[in-house]
């Protein structure tokens, strides 16, 4: 009986130590995320399993081109995944399928050939200026994406984290790269 209780105690210690290590990492540093829907195809498909980095944005702001997971502004219980296009203080204009960014350096058309095919058309005609804590996000599959064109700027406090690694499907296991603009 004594050896059985010692065995149970050893198992309990292992479980407690594992929980003390895994739970803080899972809830404060990295988080899993399943992609649902077609809004980020072909770069991320429905069912892709991603690891989200929740700590980087505590040390630096999000950058253009990063793919982020965030709480949807109209229903914070839902998580969305989109690409950051516009940064705080910039003016974003969409006209005739082109995305133009205006900031203190002037205006320039956004070069998205690193992650979008040339056949992708960005619908809509809008011009929006972002406040100091807002971002403009778009899905990579513009025709099937609910994004900032429809519901407006994304407040920074809604951002959960940036995509770090695609774990599944395993054949496309990779660190997520940020395009150069």
GROMACS .gro file of N, CA and C in nm:
model
  543
    1UNK      N    1   0.082  -0.119   0.000
    1UNK     CA    2   0.000   0.000   0.000
    1UNK      C    3   0.086   0.126   0.000
    2UNK      N    4   0.197   0.120   0.076
    2UNK     CA    5   0.285   0.234   0.085
    2UNK      C    6   0.349   0.268  -0.051
    3UNK      N    7   0.388   0.165  -0.127
    3UNK     CA    8   0.449   0.188  -0.258
    3UNK      C    9   0.344   0.242  -0.357
    4UNK      N   10   0.219   0.201  -0.344
    4UNK     CA   11   0.113   0.252  -0.432
    4UNK      C   12   0.091   0.401  -0.406
    5UNK      N   13   0.088   0.442  -0.279
    5UNK     CA   14   0.072   0.584  -0.246
    5UNK      C   15   0.193   0.666  -0.294
    6UNK      N   16   0.312   0.610  -0.283
    6UNK     CA   17   0.432   0.678  -0.334
    6UNK      C   18   0.423   0.696  -0.485
    7UNK      N   19   0.373   0.593  -0.553
    7UNK     CA   20   0.355   0.600  -0.698
    7UNK      C   21   0.255   0.710  -0.735
    8UNK      N   22   0.143   0.716  -0.666
    8UNK     CA   23   0.041   0.818  -0.690
    8UNK      C   24   0.099   0.957  -0.665
    9UNK      N   25   0.175   0.972  -0.557
    9UNK     CA   26   0.235   1.100  -0.525
    9UNK      C   27   0.333   1.144  -0.635
   10UNK      N   28   0.414   1.052  -0.688
   10UNK     CA   29   0.507   1.084  -0.796
   10UNK      C   30   0.432   1.129  -0.922
   11UNK      N   31   0.324   1.060  -0.955
   11UNK     CA   32   0.242   1.099  -1.071
   11UNK      C   33   0.183   1.238  -1.049
   12UNK      N   34   0.131   1.263  -0.929
   12UNK     CA   35   0.072   1.394  -0.898
   12UNK      C   36   0.176   1.505  -0.910
   13UNK      N   37   0.299   1.482  -0.864
   13UNK     CA   38   0.405   1.582  -0.876
   13UNK      C   39   0.436   1.613  -1.023
   14UNK      N   40   0.441   1.509  -1.105
   14UNK     CA   41   0.469   1.529  -1.248
   14UNK      C   42   0.359   1.612  -1.313
   15UNK      N   43   0.234   1.579  -1.281
   15UNK     CA   44   0.120   1.653  -1.337
   15UNK      C   45   0.123   1.798  -1.292
   16UNK      N   46   0.149   1.823  -1.165
   16UNK     CA   47   0.152   1.961  -1.112
   16UNK      C   48   0.265   2.040  -1.177
   17UNK      N   49   0.384   1.981  -1.188
   17UNK     CA   50   0.496   2.050  -1.251
   17UNK      C   51   0.465   2.080  -1.398
   18UNK      N   52   0.408   1.983  -1.467
   18UNK     CA   53   0.373   2.003  -1.608
   18UNK      C   54   0.271   2.117  -1.623
   19UNK      N   55   0.172   2.121  -1.537
   19UNK     CA   56   0.072   2.227  -1.542
   19UNK      C   57   0.134   2.364  -1.512
   20UNK      N   58   0.226   2.369  -1.416
   20UNK     CA   59   0.292   2.495  -1.382
   20UNK      C   60   0.378   2.547  -1.497
   21UNK      N   61   0.425   2.458  -1.583
   21UNK     CA   62   0.504   2.500  -1.698
   21UNK      C   63   0.415   2.530  -1.818
   22UNK      N   64   0.323   2.441  -1.850
   22UNK     CA   65   0.243   2.451  -1.972
   22UNK      C   66   0.138   2.561  -1.965
   23UNK      N   67   0.066   2.574  -1.857
   23UNK     CA   68  -0.045   2.669  -1.849
   23UNK      C   69   0.000   2.814  -1.871
   24UNK      N   70   0.106   2.862  -1.804
   24UNK     CA   71   0.147   3.001  -1.832
   24UNK      C   72   0.193   3.021  -1.977
   25UNK      N   73   0.264   2.924  -2.033
   25UNK     CA   74   0.308   2.937  -2.172
   25UNK      C   75   0.187   2.943  -2.263
   26UNK      N   76   0.091   2.856  -2.242
   26UNK     CA   77  -0.029   2.847  -2.327
   26UNK      C   78  -0.115   2.974  -2.319
   27UNK      N   79  -0.127   3.032  -2.202
   27UNK     CA   80  -0.218   3.145  -2.185
   27UNK      C   81  -0.153   3.282  -2.197
   28UNK      N   82  -0.021   3.291  -2.187
   28UNK     CA   83   0.042   3.423  -2.188
   28UNK      C   84   0.148   3.441  -2.296
   29UNK      N   85   0.196   3.335  -2.360
   29UNK     CA   86   0.304   3.349  -2.457
   29UNK      C   87   0.264   3.298  -2.594
   30UNK      N   88   0.221   3.172  -2.604
   30UNK     CA   89   0.182   3.112  -2.731
   30UNK      C   90   0.042   3.054  -2.718
   31UNK      N   91  -0.030   3.057  -2.830
   31UNK     CA   92  -0.167   3.008  -2.830
   31UNK      C   93  -0.195   2.938  -2.963
   32UNK      N   94  -0.265   2.826  -2.959
   32UNK     CA   95  -0.300   2.762  -3.087
   32UNK      C   96  -0.420   2.833  -3.150
   33UNK      N   97  -0.428   2.823  -3.282
   33UNK     CA   98  -0.539   2.884  -3.356
   33UNK      C   99  -0.568   2.801  -3.479
   34UNK      N  100  -0.695   2.766  -3.499
   34UNK     CA  101  -0.739   2.696  -3.619
   34UNK      C  102  -0.800   2.797  -3.715
   35UNK      N  103  -0.754   2.796  -3.839
   35UNK     CA  104  -0.811   2.884  -3.941
   35UNK      C  105  -0.946   2.827  -3.983
   36UNK      N  106  -1.047   2.913  -3.986
   36UNK     CA  107  -1.180   2.875  -4.033
   36UNK      C  108  -1.217   2.967  -4.147
   37UNK      N  109  -1.258   2.911  -4.257
   37UNK     CA  110  -1.302   2.991  -4.370
   37UNK      C  111  -1.196   3.009  -4.476
   38UNK      N  112  -1.233   3.086  -4.578
   38UNK     CA  113  -1.150   3.102  -4.696
   38UNK      C  114  -1.084   3.239  -4.708
   39UNK      N  115  -1.099   3.324  -4.609
   39UNK     CA  116  -1.056   3.464  -4.624
   39UNK      C  117  -0.905   3.482  -4.641
   40UNK      N  118  -0.825   3.385  -4.606
   40UNK     CA  119  -0.679   3.401  -4.617
   40UNK      C  120  -0.617   3.307  -4.721
   41UNK      N  121  -0.701   3.241  -4.800
   41UNK     CA  122  -0.647   3.153  -4.905
   41UNK      C  123  -0.577   3.236  -5.011
   42UNK      N  124  -0.477   3.188  -5.076
   42UNK     CA  125  -0.420   3.054  -5.069
   42UNK      C  126  -0.313   3.038  -4.962
   43UNK      N  127  -0.281   3.145  -4.889
   43UNK     CA  128  -0.172   3.140  -4.792
   43UNK      C  129  -0.206   3.061  -4.666
   44UNK      N  130  -0.331   3.067  -4.622
   44UNK     CA  131  -0.378   2.991  -4.507
   44UNK      C  132  -0.513   2.935  -4.542
   45UNK      N  133  -0.528   2.803  -4.532
   45UNK     CA  134  -0.654   2.740  -4.567
   45UNK      C  135  -0.734   2.702  -4.444
   46UNK      N  136  -0.862   2.679  -4.464
   46UNK     CA  137  -0.948   2.636  -4.355
   46UNK      C  138  -0.894   2.505  -4.299
   47UNK      N  139  -0.880   2.500  -4.168
   47UNK     CA  140  -0.826   2.381  -4.103
   47UNK      C  141  -0.679   2.389  -4.069
   48UNK      N  142  -0.608   2.491  -4.120
   48UNK     CA  143  -0.467   2.507  -4.084
   48UNK      C  144  -0.458   2.532  -3.934
   49UNK      N  145  -0.358   2.472  -3.872
   49UNK     CA  146  -0.334   2.486  -3.728
   49UNK      C  147  -0.211   2.573  -3.711
   50UNK      N  148  -0.229   2.689  -3.648
   50UNK     CA  149  -0.122   2.786  -3.632
   50UNK      C  150  -0.087   2.807  -3.485
   51UNK      N  151   0.035   2.848  -3.461
   51UNK     CA  152   0.076   2.890  -3.327
   51UNK      C  153   0.088   3.043  -3.331
   52UNK      N  154   0.022   3.108  -3.238
   52UNK     CA  155   0.016   3.253  -3.231
   52UNK      C  156   0.111   3.302  -3.121
   53UNK      N  157   0.194   3.399  -3.157
   53UNK     CA  158   0.287   3.463  -3.063
   53UNK      C  159   0.213   3.579  -2.996
   54UNK      N  160   0.188   3.568  -2.866
   54UNK     CA  161   0.115   3.671  -2.794
   54UNK      C  162   0.204   3.774  -2.724
   55UNK      N  163   0.334   3.752  -2.725
   55UNK     CA  164   0.421   3.837  -2.643
   55UNK      C  165   0.494   3.947  -2.723
   56UNK      N  166   0.519   3.927  -2.850
   56UNK     CA  167   0.597   4.022  -2.930
   56UNK      C  168   0.540   4.163  -2.925
   57UNK      N  169   0.408   4.176  -2.935
   57UNK     CA  170   0.347   4.309  -2.941
   57UNK      C  171   0.347   4.381  -2.807
   58UNK      N  172   0.398   4.318  -2.705
   58UNK     CA  173   0.418   4.389  -2.578
   58UNK      C  174   0.547   4.469  -2.582
   59UNK      N  175   0.634   4.435  -2.680
   59UNK     CA  176   0.765   4.499  -2.690
   59UNK      C  177   0.780   4.587  -2.815
   60UNK      N  178   0.696   4.563  -2.914
   60UNK     CA  179   0.700   4.643  -3.036
   60UNK      C  180   0.562   4.643  -3.101
   61UNK      N  181   0.533   4.745  -3.182
   61UNK     CA  182   0.401   4.750  -3.247
   61UNK      C  183   0.394   4.653  -3.365
   62UNK      N  184   0.273   4.615  -3.405
   62UNK     CA  185   0.256   4.532  -3.525
   62UNK      C  186   0.310   4.604  -3.648
   63UNK      N  187   0.358   4.524  -3.745
   63UNK     CA  188   0.416   4.580  -3.866
   63UNK      C  189   0.331   4.545  -3.988
   64UNK      N  190   0.342   4.627  -4.090
   64UNK     CA  191   0.271   4.602  -4.214
   64UNK      C  192   0.313   4.467  -4.271
   65UNK      N  193   0.214   4.391  -4.316
   65UNK     CA  194   0.240   4.261  -4.377
   65UNK      C  195   0.228   4.145  -4.281
   66UNK      N  196   0.234   4.170  -4.151
   66UNK     CA  197   0.220   4.061  -4.055
   66UNK      C  198   0.076   4.011  -4.054
   67UNK      N  199   0.063   3.881  -4.037
   67UNK     CA  200  -0.070   3.820  -4.026
   67UNK      C  201  -0.100   3.807  -3.878
   68UNK      N  202  -0.213   3.866  -3.838
   68UNK     CA  203  -0.249   3.870  -3.696
   68UNK      C  204  -0.382   3.800  -3.671
   69UNK      N  205  -0.395   3.752  -3.549
   69UNK     CA  206  -0.522   3.699  -3.499
   69UNK      C  207  -0.574   3.803  -3.401
   70UNK      N  208  -0.704   3.832  -3.411
   70UNK     CA  209  -0.762   3.937  -3.327
   70UNK      C  210  -0.906   3.904  -3.292
   71UNK      N  211  -0.954   3.974  -3.189
   71UNK     CA  212  -1.095   3.964  -3.151
   71UNK      C  213  -1.173   4.055  -3.246
   72UNK      N  214  -1.272   3.998  -3.314
   72UNK     CA  215  -1.353   4.073  -3.410
   72UNK      C  216  -1.420   4.189  -3.338
   73UNK      N  217  -1.403   4.313  -3.386
   73UNK     CA  218  -1.457   4.430  -3.316
   73UNK      C  219  -1.608   4.427  -3.290
   74UNK      N  220  -1.687   4.367  -3.381
   74UNK     CA  221  -1.832   4.365  -3.362
   74UNK      C  222  -1.880   4.250  -3.273
   75UNK      N  223  -1.794   4.151  -3.247
   75UNK     CA  224  -1.827   4.038  -3.160
   75UNK      C  225  -1.696   3.981  -3.104
   76UNK      N  226  -1.646   4.038  -2.993
   76UNK     CA  227  -1.516   3.999  -2.939
   76UNK      C  228  -1.502   3.851  -2.902
   77UNK      N  229  -1.611   3.775  -2.901
   77UNK     CA  230  -1.599   3.632  -2.873
   77UNK      C  231  -1.545   3.556  -2.994
   78UNK      N  232  -1.548   3.618  -3.112
   78UNK     CA  233  -1.497   3.555  -3.233
   78UNK      C  234  -1.353   3.600  -3.260
   79UNK      N  235  -1.272   3.506  -3.310
   79UNK     CA  236  -1.134   3.538  -3.348
   79UNK      C  237  -1.123   3.536  -3.500
   80UNK      N  238  -1.059   3.637  -3.555
   80UNK     CA  239  -1.036   3.649  -3.699
   80UNK      C  240  -0.886   3.647  -3.726
   81UNK      N  241  -0.852   3.616  -3.850
   81UNK     CA  242  -0.713   3.622  -3.895
   81UNK      C  243  -0.709   3.706  -4.022
   82UNK      N  244  -0.621   3.805  -4.025
   82UNK     CA  245  -0.607   3.894  -4.140
   82UNK      C  246  -0.464   3.946  -4.146
   83UNK      N  247  -0.432   4.014  -4.256
   83UNK     CA  248  -0.300   4.073  -4.277
   83UNK      C  249  -0.308   4.223  -4.250
   84UNK      N  250  -0.209   4.277  -4.178
   84UNK     CA  251  -0.203   4.421  -4.151
   84UNK      C  252  -0.157   4.493  -4.278
   85UNK      N  253  -0.239   4.588  -4.321
   85UNK     CA  254  -0.210   4.667  -4.440
   85UNK      C  255  -0.178   4.811  -4.402
   86UNK      N  256  -0.259   4.871  -4.315
   86UNK     CA  257  -0.240   5.011  -4.276
   86UNK      C  258  -0.201   5.023  -4.131
   87UNK      N  259  -0.109   5.115  -4.103
   87UNK     CA  260  -0.058   5.138  -3.968
   87UNK      C  261  -0.118   5.265  -3.908
   88UNK      N  262  -0.110   5.282  -3.775
   88UNK     CA  263  -0.165   5.400  -3.710
   88UNK      C  264  -0.116   5.530  -3.774
   89UNK      N  265  -0.211   5.622  -3.794
   89UNK     CA  266  -0.180   5.752  -3.849
   89UNK      C  267  -0.178   5.759  -4.001
   90UNK      N  268  -0.184   5.645  -4.068
   90UNK     CA  269  -0.180   5.645  -4.214
   90UNK      C  270  -0.321   5.661  -4.272
   91UNK      N  271  -0.326   5.700  -4.398
   91UNK     CA  272  -0.451   5.705  -4.472
   91UNK      C  273  -0.444   5.595  -4.577
   92UNK      N  274  -0.548   5.513  -4.583
   92UNK     CA  275  -0.556   5.402  -4.678
   92UNK      C  276  -0.662   5.437  -4.781
   93UNK      N  277  -0.626   5.420  -4.908
   93UNK     CA  278  -0.722   5.444  -5.015
   93UNK      C  279  -0.727   5.320  -5.103
   94UNK      N  280  -0.849   5.276  -5.130
   94UNK     CA  281  -0.870   5.166  -5.225
   94UNK      C  282  -0.950   5.224  -5.340
   95UNK      N  283  -0.892   5.214  -5.458
   95UNK     CA  284  -0.958   5.268  -5.577
   95UNK      C  285  -0.914   5.187  -5.699
   96UNK      N  286  -1.012   5.142  -5.776
   96UNK     CA  287  -0.988   5.065  -5.897
   96UNK      C  288  -0.899   4.943  -5.871
   97UNK      N  289  -0.921   4.877  -5.758
   97UNK     CA  290  -0.848   4.755  -5.725
   97UNK      C  291  -0.710   4.776  -5.666
   98UNK      N  292  -0.668   4.898  -5.650
   98UNK     CA  293  -0.535   4.928  -5.597
   98UNK      C  294  -0.546   4.977  -5.453
   99UNK      N  295  -0.448   4.937  -5.371
   99UNK     CA  296  -0.439   4.982  -5.232
   99UNK      C  297  -0.325   5.083  -5.226
  100UNK      N  298  -0.357   5.205  -5.183
  100UNK     CA  299  -0.257   5.311  -5.175
  100UNK      C  300  -0.245   5.355  -5.029
  101UNK      N  301  -0.122   5.365  -4.983
  101UNK     CA  302  -0.092   5.405  -4.846
  101UNK      C  303  -0.035   5.546  -4.847
  102UNK      N  304  -0.095   5.635  -4.766
  102UNK     CA  305  -0.045   5.771  -4.751
  102UNK      C  306   0.006   5.788  -4.608
  103UNK      N  307   0.131   5.831  -4.596
  103UNK     CA  308   0.188   5.861  -4.466
  103UNK      C  309   0.282   5.980  -4.481
  104UNK      N  310   0.367   6.007  -4.383
  104UNK     CA  311   0.454   6.125  -4.390
  104UNK      C  312   0.554   6.120  -4.506
  105UNK      N  313   0.579   6.003  -4.563
  105UNK     CA  314   0.666   5.993  -4.680
  105UNK      C  315   0.591   6.018  -4.811
  106UNK      N  316   0.461   6.036  -4.804
  106UNK     CA  317   0.380   6.057  -4.924
  106UNK      C  318   0.293   5.936  -4.951
  107UNK      N  319   0.245   5.923  -5.074
  107UNK     CA  320   0.158   5.812  -5.110
  107UNK      C  321   0.231   5.713  -5.197
  108UNK      N  322   0.201   5.585  -5.176
  108UNK     CA  323   0.259   5.481  -5.261
  108UNK      C  324   0.163   5.363  -5.268
  109UNK      N  325   0.163   5.300  -5.385
  109UNK     CA  326   0.080   5.183  -5.403
  109UNK      C  327   0.144   5.065  -5.330
  110UNK      N  328   0.062   4.988  -5.260
  110UNK     CA  329   0.111   4.874  -5.185
  110UNK      C  330   0.148   4.760  -5.280
  111UNK      N  331   0.270   4.712  -5.272
  111UNK     CA  332   0.318   4.600  -5.354
  111UNK      C  333   0.288   4.471  -5.278
  112UNK      N  334   0.193   4.392  -5.328
  112UNK     CA  335   0.151   4.272  -5.257
  112UNK      C  336   0.185   4.143  -5.332
  113UNK      N  337   0.275   4.151  -5.429
  113UNK     CA  338   0.307   4.035  -5.512
  113UNK      C  339   0.376   3.922  -5.436
  114UNK      N  340   0.430   3.950  -5.317
  114UNK     CA  341   0.494   3.844  -5.238
  114UNK      C  342   0.393   3.742  -5.184
  115UNK      N  343   0.268   3.784  -5.166
  115UNK     CA  344   0.171   3.693  -5.106
  115UNK      C  345   0.038   3.686  -5.181
  116UNK      N  346   0.018   3.770  -5.283
  116UNK     CA  347  -0.106   3.766  -5.362
  116UNK      C  348  -0.073   3.743  -5.508
  117UNK      N  349  -0.158   3.669  -5.576
  117UNK     CA  350  -0.139   3.654  -5.721
  117UNK      C  351  -0.184   3.783  -5.789
  118UNK      N  352  -0.138   3.802  -5.911
  118UNK     CA  353  -0.172   3.925  -5.983
  118UNK      C  354  -0.319   3.932  -6.020
  119UNK      N  355  -0.391   3.820  -6.011
  119UNK     CA  356  -0.533   3.818  -6.046
  119UNK      C  357  -0.624   3.864  -5.932
  120UNK      N  358  -0.568   3.883  -5.811
  120UNK     CA  359  -0.650   3.924  -5.697
  120UNK      C  360  -0.688   4.070  -5.714
  121UNK      N  361  -0.818   4.097  -5.702
  121UNK     CA  362  -0.871   4.233  -5.715
  121UNK      C  363  -0.924   4.277  -5.580
  122UNK      N  364  -0.881   4.392  -5.534
  122UNK     CA  365  -0.928   4.446  -5.407
  122UNK      C  366  -1.047   4.536  -5.436
  123UNK      N  367  -1.166   4.485  -5.410
  123UNK     CA  368  -1.287   4.562  -5.439
  123UNK      C  369  -1.309   4.671  -5.336
  124UNK      N  370  -1.392   4.766  -5.373
  124UNK     CA  371  -1.426   4.876  -5.284
  124UNK      C  372  -1.364   5.005  -5.330
  125UNK      N  373  -1.426   5.111  -5.292
  125UNK     CA  374  -1.373   5.246  -5.314
  125UNK      C  375  -1.387   5.318  -5.181
  126UNK      N  376  -1.275   5.336  -5.114
  126UNK     CA  377  -1.281   5.402  -4.984
  126UNK      C  378  -1.151   5.474  -4.956
  127UNK      N  379  -1.161   5.566  -4.864
  127UNK     CA  380  -1.044   5.639  -4.813
  127UNK      C  381  -1.068   5.654  -4.665
  128UNK      N  382  -0.974   5.607  -4.585
  128UNK     CA  383  -0.991   5.610  -4.440
  128UNK      C  384  -0.858   5.648  -4.375
  129UNK      N  385  -0.866   5.735  -4.276
  129UNK     CA  386  -0.748   5.775  -4.199
  129UNK      C  387  -0.754   5.707  -4.063
  130UNK      N  388  -0.646   5.642  -4.026
  130UNK     CA  389  -0.640   5.566  -3.901
  130UNK      C  390  -0.594   5.653  -3.786
  131UNK      N  391  -0.655   5.630  -3.670
  131UNK     CA  392  -0.613   5.698  -3.548
  131UNK      C  393  -0.482   5.636  -3.498
  132UNK      N  394  -0.432   5.688  -3.388
  132UNK     CA  395  -0.305   5.645  -3.332
  132UNK      C  396  -0.299   5.503  -3.279
  133UNK      N  397  -0.413   5.437  -3.264
  133UNK     CA  398  -0.411   5.299  -3.213
  133UNK      C  399  -0.494   5.207  -3.303
  134UNK      N  400  -0.505   5.241  -3.432
  134UNK     CA  401  -0.586   5.162  -3.524
  134UNK      C  402  -0.504   5.106  -3.639
  135UNK      N  403  -0.548   4.991  -3.689
  135UNK     CA  404  -0.484   4.925  -3.802
  135UNK      C  405  -0.590   4.895  -3.907
  136UNK      N  406  -0.546   4.886  -4.031
  136UNK     CA  407  -0.634   4.847  -4.141
  136UNK      C  408  -0.590   4.707  -4.182
  137UNK      N  409  -0.683   4.611  -4.179
  137UNK     CA  410  -0.650   4.472  -4.211
  137UNK      C  411  -0.734   4.422  -4.327
  138UNK      N  412  -0.673   4.336  -4.408
  138UNK     CA  413  -0.741   4.274  -4.521
  138UNK      C  414  -0.710   4.125  -4.524
  139UNK      N  415  -0.806   4.047  -4.573
  139UNK     CA  416  -0.781   3.906  -4.597
  139UNK      C  417  -0.707   3.891  -4.728
  140UNK      N  418  -0.630   3.784  -4.743
  140UNK     CA  419  -0.557   3.760  -4.868
  140UNK      C  420  -0.651   3.721  -4.982
  141UNK      N  421  -0.762   3.658  -4.949
  141UNK     CA  422  -0.864   3.623  -5.049
  141UNK      C  423  -0.969   3.734  -5.043
  142UNK      N  424  -0.940   3.844  -5.108
  142UNK     CA  425  -1.019   3.966  -5.095
  142UNK      C  426  -1.167   3.945  -5.129
  143UNK      N  427  -1.198   3.855  -5.223
  143UNK     CA  428  -1.338   3.834  -5.263
  143UNK      C  429  -1.418   3.764  -5.153
  144UNK      N  430  -1.353   3.691  -5.063
  144UNK     CA  431  -1.424   3.614  -4.960
  144UNK      C  432  -1.389   3.661  -4.819
  145UNK      N  433  -1.348   3.785  -4.805
  145UNK     CA  434  -1.301   3.832  -4.675
  145UNK      C  435  -1.387   3.943  -4.618
  146UNK      N  436  -1.428   3.926  -4.493
  146UNK     CA  437  -1.488   4.034  -4.414
  146UNK      C  438  -1.372   4.100  -4.341
  147UNK      N  439  -1.344   4.224  -4.373
  147UNK     CA  440  -1.226   4.289  -4.318
  147UNK      C  441  -1.251   4.438  -4.297
  148UNK      N  442  -1.147   4.517  -4.285
  148UNK     CA  443  -1.159   4.660  -4.256
  148UNK      C  444  -1.234   4.737  -4.364
  149UNK      N  445  -1.247   4.682  -4.483
  149UNK     CA  446  -1.327   4.749  -4.585
  149UNK      C  447  -1.473   4.753  -4.544
  150UNK      N  448  -1.519   4.654  -4.467
  150UNK     CA  449  -1.659   4.645  -4.427
  150UNK      C  450  -1.687   4.697  -4.288
  151UNK      N  451  -1.604   4.660  -4.190
  151UNK     CA  452  -1.633   4.697  -4.053
  151UNK      C  453  -1.539   4.801  -3.994
  152UNK      N  454  -1.448   4.854  -4.074
  152UNK     CA  455  -1.366   4.966  -4.030
  152UNK      C  456  -1.233   4.925  -3.970
  153UNK      N  457  -1.164   5.021  -3.909
  153UNK     CA  458  -1.031   4.996  -3.854
  153UNK      C  459  -1.034   4.897  -3.737
  154UNK      N  460  -0.923   4.830  -3.718
  154UNK     CA  461  -0.906   4.735  -3.607
  154UNK      C  462  -0.834   4.805  -3.493
  155UNK      N  463  -0.898   4.817  -3.375
  155UNK     CA  464  -0.829   4.876  -3.259
  155UNK      C  465  -0.713   4.786  -3.213
  156UNK      N  466  -0.603   4.845  -3.175
  156UNK     CA  467  -0.485   4.768  -3.134
  156UNK      C  468  -0.516   4.675  -3.017
  157UNK      N  469  -0.602   4.717  -2.926
  157UNK     CA  470  -0.630   4.633  -2.809
  157UNK      C  471  -0.702   4.504  -2.846
  158UNK      N  472  -0.756   4.493  -2.967
  158UNK     CA  473  -0.823   4.370  -3.010
  158UNK      C  474  -0.724   4.266  -3.064
  159UNK      N  475  -0.602   4.306  -3.091
  159UNK     CA  476  -0.504   4.212  -3.147
  159UNK      C  477  -0.458   4.116  -3.039
  160UNK      N  478  -0.472   3.986  -3.070
  160UNK     CA  479  -0.429   3.880  -2.978
  160UNK      C  480  -0.280   3.852  -2.998
  161UNK      N  481  -0.237   3.842  -3.122
  161UNK     CA  482  -0.097   3.815  -3.150
  161UNK      C  483  -0.073   3.792  -3.298
  162UNK      N  484   0.052   3.768  -3.332
  162UNK     CA  485   0.089   3.745  -3.472
  162UNK      C  486   0.107   3.596  -3.497
  163UNK      N  487   0.082   3.557  -3.620
  163UNK     CA  488   0.104   3.416  -3.653
  163UNK      C  489   0.254   3.391  -3.654
  164UNK      N  490   0.293   3.281  -3.594
  164UNK     CA  491   0.435   3.249  -3.581
  164UNK      C  492   0.472   3.127  -3.664
  165UNK      N  493   0.396   3.017  -3.646
  165UNK     CA  494   0.428   2.890  -3.711
  165UNK      C  495   0.300   2.823  -3.757
  166UNK      N  496   0.306   2.765  -3.878
  166UNK     CA  497   0.198   2.677  -3.924
  166UNK      C  498   0.242   2.535  -3.887
  167UNK      N  499   0.161   2.468  -3.806
  167UNK     CA  500   0.194   2.335  -3.760
  167UNK      C  501   0.124   2.228  -3.844
  168UNK      N  502   0.005   2.258  -3.889
  168UNK     CA  503  -0.074   2.160  -3.965
  168UNK      C  504  -0.139   2.228  -4.082
  169UNK      N  505  -0.147   2.171  -4.197
  169UNK     CA  506  -0.102   2.038  -4.232
  169UNK      C  507   0.051   2.030  -4.230
  170UNK      N  508   0.100   1.915  -4.190
  170UNK     CA  509   0.242   1.899  -4.164
  170UNK      C  510   0.328   1.920  -4.289
  171UNK      N  511   0.273   1.892  -4.406
  171UNK     CA  512   0.352   1.909  -4.530
  171UNK      C  513   0.386   2.055  -4.557
  172UNK      N  514   0.316   2.149  -4.495
  172UNK     CA  515   0.348   2.291  -4.510
  172UNK      C  516   0.390   2.353  -4.377
  173UNK      N  517   0.443   2.269  -4.285
  173UNK     CA  518   0.495   2.318  -4.158
  173UNK      C  519   0.600   2.425  -4.187
  174UNK      N  520   0.584   2.544  -4.131
  174UNK     CA  521   0.679   2.651  -4.160
  174UNK      C  522   0.662   2.767  -4.064
  175UNK      N  523   0.770   2.843  -4.049
  175UNK     CA  524   0.764   2.971  -3.980
  175UNK      C  525   0.698   3.069  -4.077
  176UNK      N  526   0.609   3.152  -4.028
  176UNK     CA  527   0.537   3.247  -4.112
  176UNK      C  528   0.629   3.366  -4.141
  177UNK      N  529   0.646   3.396  -4.269
  177UNK     CA  530   0.734   3.506  -4.310
  177UNK      C  531   0.653   3.633  -4.334
  178UNK      N  532   0.715   3.746  -4.307
  178UNK     CA  533   0.654   3.876  -4.331
  178UNK      C  534   0.709   3.930  -4.464
  179UNK      N  535   0.622   3.974  -4.554
  179UNK     CA  536   0.672   4.024  -4.683
  179UNK      C  537   0.750   4.155  -4.668
  180UNK      N  538   0.841   4.178  -4.760
  180UNK     CA  539   0.915   4.304  -4.766
  180UNK      C  540   0.840   4.400  -4.857
  181UNK      N  541   0.821   4.523  -4.814
  181UNK     CA  542   0.753   4.623  -4.895
  181UNK      C  543   0.850   4.725  -4.945
   0.00000   0.00000   0.00000
